Coordinates of C-alpha atoms in Angstrom, one line a residue:
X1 CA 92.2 115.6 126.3
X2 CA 91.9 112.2 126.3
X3 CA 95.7 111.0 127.6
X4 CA 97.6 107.8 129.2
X5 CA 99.9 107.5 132.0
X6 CA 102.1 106.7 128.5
X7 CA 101.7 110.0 127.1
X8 CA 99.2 108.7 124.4
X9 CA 96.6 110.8 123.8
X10 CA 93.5 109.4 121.8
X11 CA 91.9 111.6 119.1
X12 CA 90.2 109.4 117.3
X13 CA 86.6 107.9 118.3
X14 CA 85.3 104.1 117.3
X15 CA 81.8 103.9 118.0
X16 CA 79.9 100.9 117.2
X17 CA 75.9 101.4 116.5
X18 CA 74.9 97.7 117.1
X19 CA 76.1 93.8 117.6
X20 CA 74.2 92.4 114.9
X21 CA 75.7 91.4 111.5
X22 CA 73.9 90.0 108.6
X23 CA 77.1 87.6 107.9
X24 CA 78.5 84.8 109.6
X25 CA 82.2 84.9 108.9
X26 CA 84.0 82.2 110.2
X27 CA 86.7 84.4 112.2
X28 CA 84.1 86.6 113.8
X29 CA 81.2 84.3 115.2
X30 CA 79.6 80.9 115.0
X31 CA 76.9 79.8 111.9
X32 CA 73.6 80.5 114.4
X33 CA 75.0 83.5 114.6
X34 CA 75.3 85.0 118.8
X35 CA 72.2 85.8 121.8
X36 CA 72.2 89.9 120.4
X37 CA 72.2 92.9 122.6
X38 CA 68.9 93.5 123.6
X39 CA 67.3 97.0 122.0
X40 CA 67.3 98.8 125.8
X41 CA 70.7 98.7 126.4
X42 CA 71.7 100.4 123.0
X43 CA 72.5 103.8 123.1
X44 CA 70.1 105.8 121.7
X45 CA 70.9 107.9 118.5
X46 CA 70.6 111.1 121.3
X47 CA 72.7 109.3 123.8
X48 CA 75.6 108.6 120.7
X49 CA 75.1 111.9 119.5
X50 CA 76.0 113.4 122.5
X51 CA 79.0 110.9 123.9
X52 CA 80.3 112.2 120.1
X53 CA 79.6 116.0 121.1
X54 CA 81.1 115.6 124.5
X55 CA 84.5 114.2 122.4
X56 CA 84.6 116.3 119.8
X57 CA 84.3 119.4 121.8
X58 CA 85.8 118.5 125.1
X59 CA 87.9 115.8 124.7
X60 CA 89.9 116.6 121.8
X61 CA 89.1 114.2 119.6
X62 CA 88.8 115.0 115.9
X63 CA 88.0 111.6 114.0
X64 CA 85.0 109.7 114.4
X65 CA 84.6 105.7 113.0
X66 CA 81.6 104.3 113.1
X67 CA 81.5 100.2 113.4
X68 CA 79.4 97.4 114.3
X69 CA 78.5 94.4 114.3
X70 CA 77.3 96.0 110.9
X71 CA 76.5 99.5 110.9
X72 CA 74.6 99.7 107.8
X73 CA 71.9 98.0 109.7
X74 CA 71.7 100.3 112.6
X75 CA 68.1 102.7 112.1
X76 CA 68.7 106.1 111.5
X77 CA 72.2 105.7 110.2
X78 CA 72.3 108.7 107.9
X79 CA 70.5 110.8 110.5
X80 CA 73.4 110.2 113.1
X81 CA 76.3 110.9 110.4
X82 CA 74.4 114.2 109.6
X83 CA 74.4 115.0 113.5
X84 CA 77.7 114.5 113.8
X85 CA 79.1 116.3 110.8
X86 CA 77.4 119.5 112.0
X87 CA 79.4 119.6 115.2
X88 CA 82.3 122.2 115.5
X89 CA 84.8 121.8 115.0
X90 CA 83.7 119.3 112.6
X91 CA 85.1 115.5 113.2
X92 CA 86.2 113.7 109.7
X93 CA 83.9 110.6 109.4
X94 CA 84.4 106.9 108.4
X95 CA 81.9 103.8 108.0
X96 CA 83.5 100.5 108.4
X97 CA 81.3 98.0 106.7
X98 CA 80.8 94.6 105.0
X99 CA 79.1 96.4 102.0
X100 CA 76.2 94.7 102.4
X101 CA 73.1 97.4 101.9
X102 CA 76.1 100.1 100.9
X103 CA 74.5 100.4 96.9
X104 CA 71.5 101.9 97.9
X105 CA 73.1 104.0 101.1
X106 CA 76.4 105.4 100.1
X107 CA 75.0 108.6 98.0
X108 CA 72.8 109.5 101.3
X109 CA 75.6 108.8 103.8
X110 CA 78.0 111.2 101.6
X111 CA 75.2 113.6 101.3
X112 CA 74.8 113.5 104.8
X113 CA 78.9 114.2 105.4
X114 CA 80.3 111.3 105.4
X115 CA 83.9 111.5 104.4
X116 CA 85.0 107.7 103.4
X117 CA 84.2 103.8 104.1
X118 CA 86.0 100.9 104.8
X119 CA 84.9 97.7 103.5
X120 CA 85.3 94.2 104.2
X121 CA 86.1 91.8 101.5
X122 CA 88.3 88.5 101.7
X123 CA 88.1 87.3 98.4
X124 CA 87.0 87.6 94.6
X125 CA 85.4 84.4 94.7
X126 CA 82.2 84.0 95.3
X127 CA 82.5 80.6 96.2
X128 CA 85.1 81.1 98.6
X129 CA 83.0 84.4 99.9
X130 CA 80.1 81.7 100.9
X131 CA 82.1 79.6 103.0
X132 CA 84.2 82.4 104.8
X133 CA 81.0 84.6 105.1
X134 CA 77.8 81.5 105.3
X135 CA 76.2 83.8 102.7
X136 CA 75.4 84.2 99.2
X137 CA 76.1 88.4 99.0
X138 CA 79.8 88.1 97.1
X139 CA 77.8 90.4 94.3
X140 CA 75.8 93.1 96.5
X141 CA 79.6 93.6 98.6
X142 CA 81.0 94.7 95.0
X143 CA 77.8 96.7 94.0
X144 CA 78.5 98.5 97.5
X145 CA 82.3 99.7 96.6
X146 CA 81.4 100.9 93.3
X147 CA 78.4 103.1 94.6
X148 CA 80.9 104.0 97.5
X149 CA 83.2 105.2 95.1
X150 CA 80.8 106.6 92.8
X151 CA 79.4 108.5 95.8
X152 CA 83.4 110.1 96.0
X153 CA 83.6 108.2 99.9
X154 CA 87.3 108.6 99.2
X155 CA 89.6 106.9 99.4
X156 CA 87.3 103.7 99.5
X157 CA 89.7 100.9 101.4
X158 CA 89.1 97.3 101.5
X159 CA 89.8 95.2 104.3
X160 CA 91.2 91.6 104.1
X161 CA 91.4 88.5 106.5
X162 CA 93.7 85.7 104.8
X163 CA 92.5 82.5 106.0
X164 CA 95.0 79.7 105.5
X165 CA 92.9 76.8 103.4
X166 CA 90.4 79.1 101.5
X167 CA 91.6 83.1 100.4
X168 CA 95.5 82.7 101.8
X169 CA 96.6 82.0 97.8
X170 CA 94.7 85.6 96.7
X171 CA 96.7 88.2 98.1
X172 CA 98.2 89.2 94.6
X173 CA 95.2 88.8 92.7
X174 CA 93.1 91.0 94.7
X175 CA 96.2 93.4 95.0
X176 CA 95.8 93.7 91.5
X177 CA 91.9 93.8 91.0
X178 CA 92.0 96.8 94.1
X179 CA 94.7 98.9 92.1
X180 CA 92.5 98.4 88.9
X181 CA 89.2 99.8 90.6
X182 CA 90.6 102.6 92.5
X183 CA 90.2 101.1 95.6
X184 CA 93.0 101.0 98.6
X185 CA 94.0 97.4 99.7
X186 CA 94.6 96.7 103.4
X187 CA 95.2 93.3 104.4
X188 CA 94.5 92.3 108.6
X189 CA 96.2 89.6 110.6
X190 CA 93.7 87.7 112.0
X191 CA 93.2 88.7 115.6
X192 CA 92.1 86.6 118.9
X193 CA 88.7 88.4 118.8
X194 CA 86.4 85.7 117.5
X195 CA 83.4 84.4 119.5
X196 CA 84.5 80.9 119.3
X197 CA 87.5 81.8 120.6
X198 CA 89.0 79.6 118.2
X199 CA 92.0 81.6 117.5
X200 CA 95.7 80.0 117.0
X201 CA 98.7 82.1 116.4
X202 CA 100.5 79.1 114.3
X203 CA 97.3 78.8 112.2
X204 CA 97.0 82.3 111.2
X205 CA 98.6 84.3 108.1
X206 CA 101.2 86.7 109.1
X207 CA 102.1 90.0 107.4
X208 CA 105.5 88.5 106.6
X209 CA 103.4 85.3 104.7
X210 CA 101.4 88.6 102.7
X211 CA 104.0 90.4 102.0
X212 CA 106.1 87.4 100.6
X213 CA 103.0 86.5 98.7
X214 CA 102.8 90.0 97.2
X215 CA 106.4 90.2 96.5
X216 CA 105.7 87.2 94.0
X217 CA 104.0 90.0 91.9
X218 CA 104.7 93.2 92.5
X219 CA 107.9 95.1 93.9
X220 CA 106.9 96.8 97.1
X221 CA 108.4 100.1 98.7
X222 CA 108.0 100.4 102.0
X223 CA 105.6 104.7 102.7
X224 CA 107.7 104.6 106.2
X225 CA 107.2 105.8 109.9
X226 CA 106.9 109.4 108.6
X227 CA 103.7 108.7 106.5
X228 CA 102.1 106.1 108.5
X229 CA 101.8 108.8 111.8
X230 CA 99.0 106.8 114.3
X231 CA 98.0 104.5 111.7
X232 CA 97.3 100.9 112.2
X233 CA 98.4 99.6 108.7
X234 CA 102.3 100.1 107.1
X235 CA 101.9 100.9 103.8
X236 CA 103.8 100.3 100.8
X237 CA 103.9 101.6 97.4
X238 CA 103.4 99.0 94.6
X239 CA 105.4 99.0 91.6
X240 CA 106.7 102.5 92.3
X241 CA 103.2 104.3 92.6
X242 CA 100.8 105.9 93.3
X243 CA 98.8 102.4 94.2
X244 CA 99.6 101.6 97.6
X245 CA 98.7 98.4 100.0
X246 CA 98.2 98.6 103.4
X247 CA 99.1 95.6 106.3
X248 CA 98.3 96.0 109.7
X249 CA 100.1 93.6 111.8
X250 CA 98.0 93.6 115.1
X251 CA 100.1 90.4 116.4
X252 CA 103.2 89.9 114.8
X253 CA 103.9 94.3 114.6
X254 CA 102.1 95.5 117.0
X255 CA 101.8 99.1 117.2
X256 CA 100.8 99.7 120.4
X257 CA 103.0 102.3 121.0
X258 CA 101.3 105.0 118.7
X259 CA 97.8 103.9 119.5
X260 CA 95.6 107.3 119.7
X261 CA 92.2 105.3 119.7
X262 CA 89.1 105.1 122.1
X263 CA 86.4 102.6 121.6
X264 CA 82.5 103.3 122.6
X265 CA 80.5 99.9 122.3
X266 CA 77.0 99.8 121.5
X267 CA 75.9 99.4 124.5
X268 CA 78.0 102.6 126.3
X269 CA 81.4 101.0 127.1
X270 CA 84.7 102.8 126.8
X271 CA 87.8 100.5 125.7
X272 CA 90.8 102.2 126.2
X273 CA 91.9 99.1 123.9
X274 CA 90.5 96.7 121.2
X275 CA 92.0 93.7 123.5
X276 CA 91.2 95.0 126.6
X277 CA 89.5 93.1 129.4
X278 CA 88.0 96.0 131.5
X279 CA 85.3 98.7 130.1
X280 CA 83.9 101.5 131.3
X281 CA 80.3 102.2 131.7
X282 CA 79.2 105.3 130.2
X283 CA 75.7 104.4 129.7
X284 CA 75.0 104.4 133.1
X285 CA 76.1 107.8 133.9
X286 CA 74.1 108.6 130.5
X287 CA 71.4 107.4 132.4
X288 CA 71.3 109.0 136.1
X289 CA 71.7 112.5 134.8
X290 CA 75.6 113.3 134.8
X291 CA 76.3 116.2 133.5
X292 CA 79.0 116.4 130.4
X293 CA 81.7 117.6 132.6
X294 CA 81.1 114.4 134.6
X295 CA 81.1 112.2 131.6
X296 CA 84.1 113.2 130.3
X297 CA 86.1 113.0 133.8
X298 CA 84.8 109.5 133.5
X299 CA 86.0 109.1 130.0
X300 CA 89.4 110.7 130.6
X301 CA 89.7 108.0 133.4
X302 CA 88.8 105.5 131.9
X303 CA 91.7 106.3 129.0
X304 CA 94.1 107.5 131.7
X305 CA 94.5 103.5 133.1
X306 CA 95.2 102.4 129.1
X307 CA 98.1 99.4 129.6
X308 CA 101.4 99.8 127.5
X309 CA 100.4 97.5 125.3
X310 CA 98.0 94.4 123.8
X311 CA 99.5 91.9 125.6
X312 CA 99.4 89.5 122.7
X313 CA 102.7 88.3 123.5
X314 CA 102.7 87.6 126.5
X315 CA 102.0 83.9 127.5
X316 CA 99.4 84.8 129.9
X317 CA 97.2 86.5 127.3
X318 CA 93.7 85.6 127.6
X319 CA 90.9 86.9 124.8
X320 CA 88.3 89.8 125.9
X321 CA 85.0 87.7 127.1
X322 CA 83.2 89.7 124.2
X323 CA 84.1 88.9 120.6
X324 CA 84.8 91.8 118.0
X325 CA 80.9 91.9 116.5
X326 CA 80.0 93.2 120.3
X327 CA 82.9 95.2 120.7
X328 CA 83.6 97.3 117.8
X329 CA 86.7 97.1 115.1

């Protein structure tokens, strides 16, 4: 079991298959794009395969997320979900993803036993989508949610960054458009996690700034602590039901205190938190021969030193050195 000196105990596995993205979004990293892990120190698809194993059957844990950078471009994805499904007891398995690539990929992943995606999507306008993303893909990122739903990757969620100057006006209409597709609407506070390291909490859109945006619209009733369990995002129903929107409040309602996540970079770190400052090498033990049981006394250590909370609030806070594309969301 994988628990903190806070009685936390984390069941539910973010692995990221790779640093690269094929987008540029201005919260995330620079135009040129960032110096990319180099292809040796990437865990293999065996090496993830069995970190995964060694969770699933040692450690307790029961969900598994695959991430990026962009996972869709990682070789061998389908492969990797159909190794994983057929552990026992079997995890339940996500895909966070800009989209990008998901139209001709979804039926395979679902074949292969994947259970649902996440997908990232800040606006309906494909004008807008070029300057928060540098690219001209607004078209194949909708083409993607309709094959994921098609492909019954269920719910399908979307994921939202409000950017103050260029989406921060949209949050109704693509509350509405979401409820109208089928698809489950979460909106994200920005978090300090870009490469820049541009962030600035009194330039970012809060939940209470969506929520008072959404409220123009739509009468909102809050699911409550019972429903939302270890999830990041409070949920509300809209308009009565069923449609429901999601916020998760990383800075401003932090929800630290319920956390049951581990993170495994791409390149074999444990995070015992998406803000942390400290990893833990698994890769290297990967690599001299430890045995399982040794791995997961590492892995239980490194989750066993997991702080109290993010830290965003206190004064002293200072970014991880490595931006969310390298880290894993």
């Amino acid at each position: 079991m994988l628990i903190d000196t806070y009685g936390r105990v984390a069941t539910d596995l973010r692995v990221s298959l790779t640093d690269r993205c094929n987008l540029r979004c201005t919260y995330c990293m620079p135009e040129e794009g960032l110096q990319w892990l180099a292809k040796p120190d990437l865990l293999t698809d065996d090496e993830i395969v069995r970190l995964v194993r060694i969770a699933v059957t040692t450690l307790g844990v029961d969900e598994i997320r695959f991430t990026g950078g962009e996972p869709l471009l990682r070789p061998g994805l389908v492969s990797l979900v159909e190794r994983c499904a057929a552990l026992r007891p079997r995890p339940r398995i996500s895909l966070t993803t800009n989209g990008i690539g998901l139209a001709r990929t979804a039926a395979a992943l679902a074949d292969a036993g994947l259970d649902r995606v996440n997908v990232s999507l800040d606006t309906l306008r494909p004008d807008v989508f070029q300057k928060l993303t540098r690219r001209k893909r607004h078209q194949d990122v909708l083409d993607g949610l309709a094959a994921a739903h098609a492909a019954g990757l269920a719910p399908v969620k979307i994921n939202t960054v409000l950017m103050p100057g260029l989406n921060d006006d949209e949050a109704p209409d693509l509350l509405s458009w979401a409820l109208d597709h089928g698809y489950e609407l979460r909106f994200i506070e920005q978090m300090p996690l870009d490469a820049q390291h541009g962030w600035r909490r009194d330039g970012m859109i809060t939940a209470a700034d969506i929520l008072a945006s959404l409220g123009t619209r739509f009468a909102l009733t809050p699911e409550g602590a019972d429903e939302r369990g270890a999830a990041p995002a409070e949920r509300w129903l809209v308009d009565g039901g069923p449609g429901r929107v999601g916020v998760i409040a990383s800075v401003t309602r932090p929800f630290c205190g319920a956390c049951d996540r581990t993170r495994l970079t791409a390149d074999g770190q444990i995070r015992n938190c998406l803000f942390a400052r400290e990893e833990s090498d698994l890769r290297a033990a990967l690599r001299s021969g430890a045995t399982d049981e040794e791995i997961a006394g590492r892995w239980k250590q490194a989750m066993w030193g997991k702080k109290a909370g993010s830290g965003l609030d206190d004064p002293s806070f200072l970014q991880p050195q490595r931006p969310m594309s390298a880290i894993g969301g």
